[in-house]
XYZ file of C-alpha atoms in Angstrom:
311
model
C 7.316 -8.242 -18.581
C 7.338 -8.142 -14.800
C 4.343 -7.263 -12.649
C 3.475 -6.453 -9.203
C 0.190 -6.319 -7.301
C -1.526 -3.434 -5.584
C -2.152 -3.656 -1.875
C -4.594 -2.689 0.859
C -4.046 -2.396 4.599
C -6.920 -4.183 6.150
C -6.097 -2.629 9.416
C -3.451 -0.993 11.428
C -2.294 2.021 9.116
C -0.576 4.932 10.834
C -0.162 2.926 14.173
C 2.208 0.667 12.239
C 4.842 3.461 11.761
C 5.028 3.589 15.489
C 5.761 -0.015 16.262
C 2.276 -1.522 16.243
C 1.233 -4.447 14.063
C -0.860 -4.164 10.758
C -2.340 -6.487 8.351
C -2.022 -6.071 4.646
C -3.295 -7.834 1.660
C -2.060 -7.988 -2.014
C -4.626 -7.512 -4.655
C -3.641 -9.996 -7.187
C -5.965 -8.704 -9.908
C -4.853 -5.014 -9.874
C -1.354 -4.808 -11.009
C 1.544 -2.490 -12.398
C 3.676 -3.708 -15.187
C 7.135 -2.967 -16.454
C 8.866 -4.054 -19.825
C 12.384 -3.341 -20.764
C 13.584 -3.120 -24.252
C 17.118 -2.210 -25.642
C 17.966 1.436 -26.714
C 20.600 2.796 -28.719
C 24.183 2.289 -27.619
C 25.269 5.198 -25.227
C 21.896 6.566 -24.712
C 21.563 5.245 -21.096
C 18.237 4.352 -19.412
C 14.968 6.016 -20.317
C 11.636 5.714 -18.622
C 8.305 5.803 -20.370
C 5.344 6.096 -18.118
C 2.117 6.821 -20.217
C -0.307 6.333 -17.197
C 1.981 8.849 -15.174
C 1.969 11.135 -18.183
C 5.575 11.177 -18.587
C 8.723 10.157 -20.564
C 12.215 11.146 -19.635
C 15.920 10.215 -19.943
C 17.184 9.141 -16.381
C 20.236 11.408 -16.836
C 18.018 14.383 -17.238
C 16.050 13.771 -14.140
C 18.384 12.009 -11.748
C 16.630 13.085 -8.594
C 13.152 11.654 -9.639
C 12.594 8.557 -7.405
C 12.035 6.191 -10.279
C 15.277 7.541 -12.037
C 17.135 6.977 -8.664
C 15.724 3.500 -8.467
C 16.819 2.585 -12.018
C 20.291 3.898 -11.498
C 20.697 2.075 -8.145
C 19.547 -1.219 -9.562
C 21.618 -0.958 -12.771
C 24.737 0.001 -11.001
C 24.455 -2.406 -8.057
C 23.830 -5.462 -10.143
C 25.993 -4.428 -13.179
C 23.029 -4.435 -15.514
C 22.687 -3.205 -19.045
C 22.254 0.618 -19.003
C 21.070 1.164 -22.525
C 17.444 0.319 -22.082
C 13.868 1.839 -22.252
C 11.569 0.940 -19.350
C 7.958 1.120 -20.024
C 5.566 1.293 -16.902
C 1.779 0.689 -17.053
C -0.365 0.564 -13.895
C -3.963 -0.048 -13.197
C -3.479 1.214 -9.704
C -4.854 4.738 -8.740
C -1.981 6.886 -7.794
C -1.870 8.460 -4.096
C -5.045 6.301 -3.304
C -3.691 4.064 -0.500
C -3.261 0.973 -2.706
C 0.452 0.906 -3.000
C 0.912 2.264 -6.559
C 4.508 3.525 -5.893
C 5.532 0.157 -4.310
C 3.992 -1.795 -7.137
C 5.636 0.159 -9.878
C 8.989 0.046 -8.197
C 8.757 -3.660 -7.569
C 7.812 -4.215 -11.240
C 10.730 -2.184 -12.396
C 13.143 -4.024 -10.202
C 11.928 -7.550 -11.241
C 11.988 -6.593 -14.809
C 15.518 -5.020 -14.848
C 16.970 -8.119 -13.047
C 15.159 -10.419 -15.504
C 16.425 -8.503 -18.465
C 19.975 -8.917 -16.961
C 19.387 -12.600 -16.388
C 19.338 -12.169 -12.601
C 16.648 -12.774 -9.841
C 16.377 -11.781 -6.209
C 14.349 -13.274 -3.305
C 11.388 -11.144 -2.141
C 12.931 -9.850 0.937
C 15.896 -8.306 -1.117
C 13.502 -6.746 -3.629
C 11.477 -5.388 -0.782
C 14.611 -3.769 0.757
C 15.408 -2.005 -2.479
C 11.866 -0.786 -2.978
C 11.686 0.549 0.569
C 14.590 2.976 -0.374
C 12.604 4.250 -3.198
C 9.475 4.568 -1.013
C 11.475 6.666 1.274
C 11.976 9.116 -1.535
C 8.166 9.334 -2.050
C 6.924 9.165 1.617
C 9.543 10.387 3.914
C 9.038 8.016 6.770
C 7.119 4.939 5.381
C 6.268 2.145 7.514
C 7.802 -0.432 5.148
C 4.430 -2.399 4.773
C 3.728 -1.478 1.117
C 6.959 -2.731 -0.278
C 6.940 -5.921 1.805
C 3.240 -7.147 0.947
C 3.883 -6.097 -2.752
C 7.195 -8.049 -2.824
C 5.973 -11.170 -1.056
C 2.518 -11.004 -2.717
C 0.768 -12.715 0.236
C -1.339 -11.556 3.234
C 1.077 -10.630 5.908
C 1.306 -9.427 9.562
C 3.922 -6.549 9.717
C 5.394 -4.954 12.646
C 8.390 -2.706 12.881
C 10.865 -3.393 15.637
C 13.768 -1.150 16.786
C 17.300 -1.999 15.835
C 16.161 -5.152 13.958
C 14.402 -6.165 10.749
C 10.526 -5.900 10.936
C 8.549 -8.926 12.004
C 6.780 -10.328 8.871
C 4.519 -13.295 9.083
C 2.241 -14.977 6.733
C -1.487 -14.887 8.094
C -4.119 -17.455 7.959
C -7.468 -16.396 6.145
C -10.001 -18.956 7.002
C -12.482 -18.122 4.384
C -12.402 -15.912 1.277
C -12.939 -12.258 1.853
C -15.143 -10.258 -0.550
C -14.205 -6.476 -0.494
C -15.513 -3.667 -2.404
C -13.063 -0.676 -2.916
C -14.549 2.806 -3.433
C -12.218 5.638 -4.651
C -12.940 9.043 -3.387
C -11.197 10.599 -6.296
C -9.066 12.842 -3.986
C -5.448 12.237 -4.373
C -3.553 12.627 -1.159
C 0.274 11.802 -1.329
C 1.150 9.382 1.712
C 3.737 11.729 3.079
C 1.286 14.447 3.905
C -0.970 12.824 6.348
C 1.923 10.546 7.697
C 3.920 13.855 8.286
C 0.845 15.455 9.933
C 0.253 12.491 12.330
C 4.085 12.740 13.342
C 3.616 16.354 14.270
C 0.530 15.590 16.314
C 2.336 12.838 17.954
C 5.273 14.872 18.833
C 2.956 17.632 20.380
C 0.913 15.153 22.384
C 2.608 11.758 22.557
C 0.521 10.384 25.435
C -2.800 10.796 23.469
C -1.452 9.425 20.247
C 0.324 6.426 21.984
C -3.056 5.450 23.477
C -4.701 5.679 20.162
C -1.993 3.460 18.580
C -2.255 1.075 21.376
C -6.089 0.778 20.796
C -5.318 -0.024 17.100
C -2.889 -2.554 17.940
C -5.304 -4.397 20.261
C -7.868 -4.265 17.332
C -5.348 -5.781 14.723
C -4.579 -8.713 17.165
C -8.442 -9.417 17.342
C -8.690 -9.145 13.499
C -5.967 -11.656 12.956
C -8.118 -14.061 15.172
C -11.267 -13.227 13.238
C -9.586 -13.831 9.828
C -8.136 -17.369 10.952
C -11.491 -18.348 12.266
C -13.474 -17.030 9.091
C -15.535 -14.869 11.409
C -16.535 -12.049 8.935
C -19.101 -10.489 11.319
C -16.577 -9.775 14.016
C -14.123 -8.649 11.410
C -16.513 -6.101 10.100
C -17.093 -4.648 13.501
C -13.336 -4.279 14.016
C -13.062 -2.543 10.630
C -15.669 -0.091 11.698
C -13.799 0.502 14.781
C -10.594 1.029 13.117
C -12.141 3.608 11.002
C -13.242 5.595 14.121
C -9.852 5.357 15.493
C -8.415 6.629 12.387
C -10.803 9.603 12.445
C -9.508 10.207 16.072
C -5.890 10.207 14.733
C -6.900 12.802 12.195
C -6.493 11.086 8.821
C -10.050 10.618 7.605
C -11.936 13.222 5.522
C -15.624 14.104 4.546
C -15.320 11.999 1.472
C -14.155 8.872 3.263
C -16.680 9.190 6.094
C -19.509 9.576 3.423
C -18.289 6.365 1.493
C -17.984 4.316 4.604
C -21.385 5.386 5.796
C -22.921 4.642 2.565
C -21.330 1.023 2.451
C -22.606 0.233 6.025
C -26.090 1.512 5.174
C -26.267 -0.719 2.159
C -25.426 -3.691 4.289
C -21.585 -3.899 4.469
C -20.396 -5.986 7.331
C -17.751 -3.178 8.022
C -16.000 -0.293 6.157
C -13.004 1.851 6.864
C -10.523 4.168 5.022
C -7.602 2.188 3.547
C -4.241 3.758 3.539
C -2.702 7.035 4.603
C -6.129 8.876 4.450
C -7.274 12.411 3.576
C -8.476 10.835 0.289
C -7.724 7.881 -1.650
C -9.771 4.783 -1.158
C -11.949 3.004 1.431
C -12.856 -0.657 1.581
C -15.967 -2.471 2.576
C -16.236 -5.982 3.774
C -19.263 -7.911 2.370
C -20.484 -11.195 0.895
C -20.187 -11.984 -2.591
C -24.072 -11.832 -3.190
C -24.049 -8.288 -1.496
C -21.227 -6.882 -3.226
C -22.890 -5.387 -6.378
C -25.326 -3.691 -3.942
C -22.447 -2.085 -1.983
C -20.657 -1.002 -5.227
C -23.807 0.637 -6.552
C -24.337 2.429 -3.249
C -20.810 3.722 -3.341
C -21.216 5.003 -6.908
C -24.349 6.642 -5.909
C -22.521 8.313 -2.912
C -19.868 9.701 -5.209
C -17.095 7.092 -5.650
C -15.261 7.728 -8.782
C -14.323 4.183 -9.233
C -15.450 0.923 -7.560
C -13.783 -2.532 -7.483
C -14.970 -5.798 -6.158
C -12.108 -8.079 -5.292
C -11.773 -11.494 -3.482
C -8.982 -12.432 -1.109
C -8.401 -16.161 -1.277
C -8.319 -18.229 1.882
C -5.005 -19.432 2.882
C -3.601 -22.628 4.464
């Protein structure tokens, strides 16, 4: 069995597609898993995804992104083709938590392990990125990167060269409460809408993206210094900028306001927006209060998670 974690973008989403930096965190306790078992000779690969409500032969659905991923990996690395791949995931779909990247990463890791092979995280990330493109159109590349490397990262796309990927220092553990709006929003929809708005008014959106970039730089410093109060203020500002960019929603605004009213240090939407999840930065003692406030405000699911300090 191979696994891969969920992820959250702490700050910088959307602007990261346009060359600005973002900070992303893996969620080690929320994972997707893949197992591979042999199937009858000549049958070819089959995918069983009970959490996704499906079971299919890859040959019958060759254009499905997961089918294409399986075919690519098997053919590229000469792996056994007569297999049944079972996928399970605790990560909400279309929620901003990287479910697609985590599922794809788990599949790649498990297929390689079944065939007695391994790859470094950078190569797995590159394979998963191609799968992400099938789902999202023009993804930033941050999901596949943070999921494959499984460490907090600074990520920045660069023209005509690989993205800048650096581990970041987290000076003190972070306690986050995640609230799910229950509204599913495929990443490609808000990402595509932002691209249309940017094309129609590039000066305005470039200015917004520059403000996000400045905020992300400040957040990196706050993380390294363990300054949760400053980080919380920056998260609040990031949410307001995302509202200006046009990717928040009434549900996300309501949950972020409820979290702040209950004592959160900061709160923002997390991911592409228009639904999915939000995050609230808090203390470990206050986390149950924040979670209860989010549930009372309509969150369908809440999760308290801790991001460990790094060296």
